[in-house]
Short mmCIF file of C-alpha atoms and ligand atoms in Angstrom, two decimals:
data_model
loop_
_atom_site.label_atom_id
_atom_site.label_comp_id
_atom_site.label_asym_id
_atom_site.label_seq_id
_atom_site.Cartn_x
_atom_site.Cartn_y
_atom_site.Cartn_z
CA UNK K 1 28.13 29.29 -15.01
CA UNK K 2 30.02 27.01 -17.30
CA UNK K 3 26.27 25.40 -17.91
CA UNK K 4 27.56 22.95 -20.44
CA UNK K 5 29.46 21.03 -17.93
CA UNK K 6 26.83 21.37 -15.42
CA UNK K 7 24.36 18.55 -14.90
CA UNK K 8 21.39 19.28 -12.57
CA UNK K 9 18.89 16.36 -11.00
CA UNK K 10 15.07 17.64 -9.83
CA UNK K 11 13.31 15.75 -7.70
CA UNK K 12 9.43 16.10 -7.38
CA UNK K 13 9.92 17.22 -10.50
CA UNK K 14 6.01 16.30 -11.76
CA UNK K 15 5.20 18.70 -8.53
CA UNK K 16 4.31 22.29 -8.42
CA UNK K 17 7.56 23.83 -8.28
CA UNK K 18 9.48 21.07 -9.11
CA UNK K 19 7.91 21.23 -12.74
CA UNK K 20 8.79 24.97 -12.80
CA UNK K 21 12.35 24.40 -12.12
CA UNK K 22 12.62 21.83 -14.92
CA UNK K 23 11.47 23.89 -17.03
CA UNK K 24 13.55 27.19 -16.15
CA UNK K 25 16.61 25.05 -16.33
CA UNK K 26 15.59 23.37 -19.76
CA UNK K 27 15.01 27.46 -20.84
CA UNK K 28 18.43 28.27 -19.87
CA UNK K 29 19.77 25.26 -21.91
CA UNK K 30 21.11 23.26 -18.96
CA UNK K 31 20.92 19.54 -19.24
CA UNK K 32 18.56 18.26 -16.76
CA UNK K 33 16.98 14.86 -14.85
CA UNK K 34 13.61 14.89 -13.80
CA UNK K 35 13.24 12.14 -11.23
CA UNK K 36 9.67 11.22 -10.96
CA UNK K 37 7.49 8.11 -10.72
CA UNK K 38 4.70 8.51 -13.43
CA UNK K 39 6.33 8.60 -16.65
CA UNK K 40 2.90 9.98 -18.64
CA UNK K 41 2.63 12.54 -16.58
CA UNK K 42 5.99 13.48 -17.25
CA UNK K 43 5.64 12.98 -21.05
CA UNK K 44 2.53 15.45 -21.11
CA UNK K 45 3.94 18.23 -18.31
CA UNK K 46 7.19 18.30 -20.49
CA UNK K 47 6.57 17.41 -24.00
CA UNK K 48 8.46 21.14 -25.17
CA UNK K 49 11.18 19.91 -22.79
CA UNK K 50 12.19 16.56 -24.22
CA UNK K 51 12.15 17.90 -27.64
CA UNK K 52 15.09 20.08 -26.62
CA UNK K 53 17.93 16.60 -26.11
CA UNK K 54 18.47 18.65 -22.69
CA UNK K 55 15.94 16.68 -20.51
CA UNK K 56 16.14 13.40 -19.33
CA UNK K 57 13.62 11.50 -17.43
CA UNK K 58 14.43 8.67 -14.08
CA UNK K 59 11.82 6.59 -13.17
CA UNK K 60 11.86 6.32 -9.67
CA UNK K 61 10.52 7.02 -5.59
CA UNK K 62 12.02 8.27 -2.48
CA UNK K 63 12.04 4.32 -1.30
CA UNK K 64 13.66 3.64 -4.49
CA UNK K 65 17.19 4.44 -3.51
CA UNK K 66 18.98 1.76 -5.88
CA UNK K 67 17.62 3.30 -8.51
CA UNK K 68 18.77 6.89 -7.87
CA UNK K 69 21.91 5.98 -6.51
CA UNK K 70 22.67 4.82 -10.42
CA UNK K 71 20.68 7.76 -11.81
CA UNK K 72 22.58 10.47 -10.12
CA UNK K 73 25.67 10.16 -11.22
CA UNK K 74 27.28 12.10 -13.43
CA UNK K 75 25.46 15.04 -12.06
CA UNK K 76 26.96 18.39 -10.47
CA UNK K 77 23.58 19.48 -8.70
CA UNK K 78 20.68 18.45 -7.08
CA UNK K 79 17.62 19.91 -6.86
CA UNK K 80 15.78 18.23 -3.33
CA UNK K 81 12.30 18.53 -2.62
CA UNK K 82 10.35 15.86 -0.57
CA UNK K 83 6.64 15.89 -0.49
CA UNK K 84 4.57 12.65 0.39
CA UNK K 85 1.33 12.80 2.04
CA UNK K 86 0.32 10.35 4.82
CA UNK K 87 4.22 9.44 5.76
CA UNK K 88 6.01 9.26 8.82
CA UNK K 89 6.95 12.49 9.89
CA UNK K 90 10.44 11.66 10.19
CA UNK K 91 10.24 9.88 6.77
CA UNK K 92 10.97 13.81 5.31
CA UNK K 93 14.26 14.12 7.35
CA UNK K 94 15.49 10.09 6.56
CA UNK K 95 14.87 10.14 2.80
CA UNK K 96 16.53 13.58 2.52
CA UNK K 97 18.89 12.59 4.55
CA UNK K 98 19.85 9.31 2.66
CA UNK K 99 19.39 11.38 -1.16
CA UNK K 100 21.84 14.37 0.28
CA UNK K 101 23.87 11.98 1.63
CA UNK K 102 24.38 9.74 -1.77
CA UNK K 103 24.12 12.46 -3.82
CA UNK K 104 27.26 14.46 -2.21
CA UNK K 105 29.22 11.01 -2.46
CA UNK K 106 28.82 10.95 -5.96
CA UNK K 107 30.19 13.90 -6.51
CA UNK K 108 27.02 16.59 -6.50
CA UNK K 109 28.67 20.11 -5.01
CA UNK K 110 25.32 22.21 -4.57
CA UNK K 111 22.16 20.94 -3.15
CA UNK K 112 18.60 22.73 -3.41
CA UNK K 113 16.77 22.13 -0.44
CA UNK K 114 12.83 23.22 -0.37
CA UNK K 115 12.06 23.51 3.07
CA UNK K 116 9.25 25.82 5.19
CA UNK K 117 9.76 29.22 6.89
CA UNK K 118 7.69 27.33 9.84
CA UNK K 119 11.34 26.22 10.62
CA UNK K 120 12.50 30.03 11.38
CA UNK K 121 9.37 31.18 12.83
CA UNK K 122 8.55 28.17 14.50
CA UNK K 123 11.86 25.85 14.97
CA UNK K 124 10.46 22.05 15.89
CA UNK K 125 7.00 23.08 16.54
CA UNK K 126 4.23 21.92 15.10
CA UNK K 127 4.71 18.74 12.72
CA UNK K 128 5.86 20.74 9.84
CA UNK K 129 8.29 22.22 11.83
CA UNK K 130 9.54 19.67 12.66
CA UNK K 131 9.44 17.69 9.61
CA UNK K 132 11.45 20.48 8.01
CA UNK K 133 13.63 21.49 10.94
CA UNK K 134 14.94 17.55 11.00
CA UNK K 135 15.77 17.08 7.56
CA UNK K 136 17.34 20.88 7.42
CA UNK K 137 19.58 19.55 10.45
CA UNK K 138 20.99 16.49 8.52
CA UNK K 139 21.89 18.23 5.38
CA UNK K 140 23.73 20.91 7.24
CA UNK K 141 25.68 17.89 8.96
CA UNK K 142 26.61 16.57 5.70
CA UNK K 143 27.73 19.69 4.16
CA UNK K 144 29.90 20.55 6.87
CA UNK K 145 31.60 16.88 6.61
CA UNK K 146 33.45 18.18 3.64
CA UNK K 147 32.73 22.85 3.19
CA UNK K 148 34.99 22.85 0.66
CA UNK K 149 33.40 20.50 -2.25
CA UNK K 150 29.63 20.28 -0.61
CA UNK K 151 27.22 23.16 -0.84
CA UNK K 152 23.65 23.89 0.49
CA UNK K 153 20.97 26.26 -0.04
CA UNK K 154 18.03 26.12 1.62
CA UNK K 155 14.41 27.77 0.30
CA UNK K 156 12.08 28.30 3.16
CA UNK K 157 9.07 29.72 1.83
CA UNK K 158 5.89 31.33 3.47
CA UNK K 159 2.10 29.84 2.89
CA UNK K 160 1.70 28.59 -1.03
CA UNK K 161 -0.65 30.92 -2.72
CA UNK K 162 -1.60 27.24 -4.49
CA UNK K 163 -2.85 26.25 -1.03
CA UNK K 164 -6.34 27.93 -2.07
CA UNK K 165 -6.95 25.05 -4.54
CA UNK K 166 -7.50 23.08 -1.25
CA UNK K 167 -10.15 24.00 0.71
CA UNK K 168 -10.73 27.88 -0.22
CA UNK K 169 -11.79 26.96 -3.66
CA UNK K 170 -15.22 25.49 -2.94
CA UNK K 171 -15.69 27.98 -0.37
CA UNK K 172 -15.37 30.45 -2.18
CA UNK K 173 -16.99 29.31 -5.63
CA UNK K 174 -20.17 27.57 -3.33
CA UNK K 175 -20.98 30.32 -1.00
CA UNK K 176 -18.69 33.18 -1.60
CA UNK K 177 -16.59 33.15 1.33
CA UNK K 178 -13.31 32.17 3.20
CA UNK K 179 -13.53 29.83 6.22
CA UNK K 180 -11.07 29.07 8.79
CA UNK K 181 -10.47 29.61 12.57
CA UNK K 182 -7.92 32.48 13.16
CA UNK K 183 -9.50 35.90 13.94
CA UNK K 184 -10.79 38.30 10.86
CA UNK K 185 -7.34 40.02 11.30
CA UNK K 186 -5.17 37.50 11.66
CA UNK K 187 -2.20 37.72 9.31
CA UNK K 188 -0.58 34.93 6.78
CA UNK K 189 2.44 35.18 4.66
CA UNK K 190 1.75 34.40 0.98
CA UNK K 191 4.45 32.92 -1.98
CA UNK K 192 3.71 32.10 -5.11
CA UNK K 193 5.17 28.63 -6.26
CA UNK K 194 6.36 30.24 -9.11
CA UNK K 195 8.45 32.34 -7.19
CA UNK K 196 10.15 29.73 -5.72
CA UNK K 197 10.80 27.77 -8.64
CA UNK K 198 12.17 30.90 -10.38
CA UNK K 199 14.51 31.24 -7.31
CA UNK K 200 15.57 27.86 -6.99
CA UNK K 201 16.68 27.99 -10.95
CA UNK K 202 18.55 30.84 -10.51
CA UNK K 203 20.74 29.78 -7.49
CA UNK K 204 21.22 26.05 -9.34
CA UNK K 205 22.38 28.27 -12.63
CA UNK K 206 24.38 30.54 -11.21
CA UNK K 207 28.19 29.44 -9.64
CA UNK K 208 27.62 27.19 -6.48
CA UNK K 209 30.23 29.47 -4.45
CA UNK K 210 27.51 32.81 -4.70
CA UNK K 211 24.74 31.34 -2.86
CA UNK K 212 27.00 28.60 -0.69
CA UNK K 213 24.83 28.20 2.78
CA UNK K 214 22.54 30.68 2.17
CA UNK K 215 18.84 30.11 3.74
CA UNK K 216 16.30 32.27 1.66
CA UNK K 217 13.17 32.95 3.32
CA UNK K 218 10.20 33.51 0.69
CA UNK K 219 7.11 35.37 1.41
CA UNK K 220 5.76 38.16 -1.04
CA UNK K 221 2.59 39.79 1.09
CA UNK K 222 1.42 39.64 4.32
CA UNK K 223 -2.36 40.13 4.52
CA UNK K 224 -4.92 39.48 6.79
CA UNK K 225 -7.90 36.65 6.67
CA UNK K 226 -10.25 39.74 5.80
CA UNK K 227 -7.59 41.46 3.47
CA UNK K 228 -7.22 37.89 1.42
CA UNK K 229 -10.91 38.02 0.77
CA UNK K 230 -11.07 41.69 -0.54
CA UNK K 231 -8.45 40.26 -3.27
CA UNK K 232 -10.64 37.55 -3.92
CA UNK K 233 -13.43 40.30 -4.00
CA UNK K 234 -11.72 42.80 -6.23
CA UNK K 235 -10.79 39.61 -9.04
CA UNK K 236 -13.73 38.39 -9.18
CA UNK K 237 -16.07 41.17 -9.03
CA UNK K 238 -18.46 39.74 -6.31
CA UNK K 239 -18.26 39.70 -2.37
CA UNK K 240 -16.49 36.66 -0.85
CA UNK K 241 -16.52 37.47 2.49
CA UNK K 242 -13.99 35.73 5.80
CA UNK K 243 -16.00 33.68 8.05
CA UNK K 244 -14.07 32.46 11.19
CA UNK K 245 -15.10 29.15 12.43
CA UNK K 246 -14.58 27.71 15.99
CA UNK K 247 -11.23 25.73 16.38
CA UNK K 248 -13.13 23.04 17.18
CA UNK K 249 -15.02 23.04 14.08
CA UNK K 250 -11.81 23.70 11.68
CA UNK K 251 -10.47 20.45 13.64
CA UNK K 252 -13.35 18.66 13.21
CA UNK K 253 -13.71 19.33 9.62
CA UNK K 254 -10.52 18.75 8.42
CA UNK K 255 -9.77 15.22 10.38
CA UNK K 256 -12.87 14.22 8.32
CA UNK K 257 -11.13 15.16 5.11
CA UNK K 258 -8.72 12.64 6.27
CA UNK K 259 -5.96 14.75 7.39
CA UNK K 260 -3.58 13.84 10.67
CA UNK K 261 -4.30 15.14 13.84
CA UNK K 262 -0.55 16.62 13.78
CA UNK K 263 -1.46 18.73 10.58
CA UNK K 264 -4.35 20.22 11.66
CA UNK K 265 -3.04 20.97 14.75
CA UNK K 266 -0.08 23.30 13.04
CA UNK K 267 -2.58 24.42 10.33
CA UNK K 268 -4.64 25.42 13.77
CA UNK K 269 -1.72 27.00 15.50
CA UNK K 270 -1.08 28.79 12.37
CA UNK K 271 -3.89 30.71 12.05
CA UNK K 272 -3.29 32.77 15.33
CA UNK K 273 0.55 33.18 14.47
CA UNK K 274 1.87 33.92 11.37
CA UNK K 275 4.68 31.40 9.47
CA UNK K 276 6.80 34.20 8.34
CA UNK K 277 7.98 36.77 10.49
CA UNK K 278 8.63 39.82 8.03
CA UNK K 279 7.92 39.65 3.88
CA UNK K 280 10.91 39.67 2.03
CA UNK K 281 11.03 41.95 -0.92
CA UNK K 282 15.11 41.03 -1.10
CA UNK K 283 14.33 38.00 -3.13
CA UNK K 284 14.46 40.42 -6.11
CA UNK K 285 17.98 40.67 -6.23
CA UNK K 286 18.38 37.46 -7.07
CA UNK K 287 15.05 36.66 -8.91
CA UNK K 288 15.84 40.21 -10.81
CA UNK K 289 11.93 41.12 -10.30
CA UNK K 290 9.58 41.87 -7.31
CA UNK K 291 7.59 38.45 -6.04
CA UNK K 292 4.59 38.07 -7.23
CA UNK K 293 1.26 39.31 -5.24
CA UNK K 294 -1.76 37.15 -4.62
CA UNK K 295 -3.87 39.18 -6.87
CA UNK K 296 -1.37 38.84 -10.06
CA UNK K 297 -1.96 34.57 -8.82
CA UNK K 298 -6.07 34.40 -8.16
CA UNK K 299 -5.87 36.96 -11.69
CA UNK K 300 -4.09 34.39 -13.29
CA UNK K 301 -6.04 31.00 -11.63
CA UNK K 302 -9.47 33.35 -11.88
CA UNK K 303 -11.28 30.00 -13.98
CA UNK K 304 -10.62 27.80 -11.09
CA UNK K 305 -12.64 30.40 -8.81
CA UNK K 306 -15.44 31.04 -11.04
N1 LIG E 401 1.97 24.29 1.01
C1 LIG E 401 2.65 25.19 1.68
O1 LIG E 401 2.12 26.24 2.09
C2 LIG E 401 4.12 24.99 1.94
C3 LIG E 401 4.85 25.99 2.58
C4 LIG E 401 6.23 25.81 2.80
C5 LIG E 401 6.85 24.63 2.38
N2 LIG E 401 6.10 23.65 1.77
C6 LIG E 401 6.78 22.42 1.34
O2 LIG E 401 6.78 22.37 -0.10
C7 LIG E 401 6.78 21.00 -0.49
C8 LIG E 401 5.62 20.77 -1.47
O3 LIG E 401 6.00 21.27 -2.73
P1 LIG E 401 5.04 21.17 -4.02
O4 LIG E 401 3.83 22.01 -3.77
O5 LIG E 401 5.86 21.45 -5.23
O6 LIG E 401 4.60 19.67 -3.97
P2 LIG E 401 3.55 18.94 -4.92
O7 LIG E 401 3.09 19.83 -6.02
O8 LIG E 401 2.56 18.29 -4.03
O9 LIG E 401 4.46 17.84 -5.61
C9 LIG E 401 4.90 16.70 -4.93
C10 LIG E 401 5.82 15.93 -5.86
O10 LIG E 401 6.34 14.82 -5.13
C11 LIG E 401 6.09 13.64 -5.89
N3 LIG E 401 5.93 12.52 -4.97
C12 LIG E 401 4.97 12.35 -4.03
N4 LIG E 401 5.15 11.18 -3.39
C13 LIG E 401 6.24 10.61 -3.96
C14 LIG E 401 6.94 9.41 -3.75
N5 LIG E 401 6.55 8.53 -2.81
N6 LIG E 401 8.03 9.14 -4.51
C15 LIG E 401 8.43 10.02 -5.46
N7 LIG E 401 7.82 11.19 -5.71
C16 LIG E 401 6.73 11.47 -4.97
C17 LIG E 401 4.82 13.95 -6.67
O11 LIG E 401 4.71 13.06 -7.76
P3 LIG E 401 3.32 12.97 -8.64
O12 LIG E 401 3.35 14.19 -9.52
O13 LIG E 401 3.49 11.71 -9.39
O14 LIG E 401 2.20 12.97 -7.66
C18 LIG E 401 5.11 15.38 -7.09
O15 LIG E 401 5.99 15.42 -8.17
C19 LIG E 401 6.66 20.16 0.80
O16 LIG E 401 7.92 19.76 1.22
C20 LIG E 401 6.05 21.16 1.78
O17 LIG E 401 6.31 20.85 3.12
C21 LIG E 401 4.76 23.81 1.53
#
């Protein structure tokens, strides 16, 4: 990659794997735009970053499209990620939509689009699904306007490992088990967020014409309810046991967390089918290393469990 010329924009980039890919880029010396709206927490995530002259930082929202219109040109890629709790659900496909859209008219030839193996497993249902499965469909229709100078790649990954710092976490620390509703065996594909990040960098480093409208599916380890909580077992050296709860419960419980209905409906039909279909141990070839298992992540986030 002639990285010197290359320019790449993050958004999300304060996020989970948005922060990772900042960072991999900054490591591989490629001059980078984090696009994110609280400009502390960008200062503390990336204070080794901006010592480097490689990183810049953008101020700005998905709503504030003035503001990225200016701020994205110049660049050659763009990282895409849209995550915003509590919106529409077709806010995910318009805002992509509009970024792709702006981004590709100002000259950006490879997008980096973070989007959910629920679409392959699961195509419009459920609201994720959906959400994902809209917003995949637009950026396809703008890459296609012009194949020649406009390139996608889309990430779909499996269940976040991080997604035990939601609920799981005082489960497990209060009363040493795993709750939800699927069945003891019921399987779920895990991904590290790391892994995705890691994958993400490499595809925006490497020549835009290698990966050009490839759609990566992510998922290290399939394992069942009662298999996750034998990791958690064997880390932290004391029983945490699965406990399966009635549907109506899990419903109950999480609406009064504040979720949607719509969520905890797919979060419901997830946990008696699985969001990936297969694991995919491929991703090594271009990651250059096998994913990463849950037990390497609780081993790693043991403090948070303890
Ligand atoms: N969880 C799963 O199992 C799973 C599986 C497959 C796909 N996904 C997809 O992965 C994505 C989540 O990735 P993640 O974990 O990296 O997200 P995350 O850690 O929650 O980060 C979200 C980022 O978006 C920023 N943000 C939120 N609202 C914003 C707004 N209105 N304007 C500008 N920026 C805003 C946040 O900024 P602040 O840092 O300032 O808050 C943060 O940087 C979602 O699209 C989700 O559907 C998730």
């Amino acid at each position: 990659m002639s990285s010197s010329k290359e320019r790449v924009f993050v958004t999300a980039a304060t996020g989970n794997i948005g922060s990772g890919v900042v960072r991999g880029l900054i490591k591989r010396g490629i001059d980078t735009t984090a696009y994110i709206r609280d400009e502390q927490k960008a200062k503390d995530l990336f204070k080794d970053e901006l010592n480097t002259g490689h990183l810049t930082v953008v101020v700005g929202t998905y709503s504030s499209v003035d503001i990225f219109t200016k701020a994205i040109q110049g660049h050659t890629r763009l990282f895409l990620l849209f995550a915003a709790s509590g919106t529409r659900p077709a806010s995910m496909s318009e805002i992509k939509g509009t970024f792709a859209k702006i981004a590709f008219e100002q000259g950006v030839r490879q997008i980096v689009d973070i989007s959910s193996a629920f679409v392959s497993s699961y195509g419009r249902k459920g609201i994720i699904g959906y959400m994902h499965f809209a917003a995949e469909e637009k950026l396809w229709t703008l890459a296609d306007e012009n194949s020649e100078e406009r390139s996608l790649v889309v990430l779909r990954p499996g269940s976040f490992m991080s997604n035990h710092f939601m609920g799981d976490v005082h489960h497990i620390k209060d009363s040493n088990k795993i709750v939800s509703c699927g069945l003891p065996s019921s399987t779920m594909t895990w991904i590290d967020t790391k892994d995705i990040s890691d994958c993400a960098v490499i595809v925006l480093s490497e020549s835009v014409e290698k990966h050009d409208r490839n759609v990566y599916e992510m998922g290290s380890e399939t394992l069942s309810n009662e298999q996750r909580a034998a990791v958690f077992t064997k880390v932290l050296g004391k029983p945490i046991i699965y406990e399966q709860q009635s549907m109506e419960d899990f419903y109950k419980t999480h609406i009064s967390f504040g979720m949607s209905h719509s969520f905890v409906y797919n979060f419901a039909l997830a946990s008696s089918k699985n969001i990936c279909e297969t694991t995919t141990p491929e991703i090594a070839l271009i990651i250059g290393r096998p994913l990463r298992t849950l037990e390497h992540w609780v081993r790693e986030n043991i403090k948070s469990f303890e």
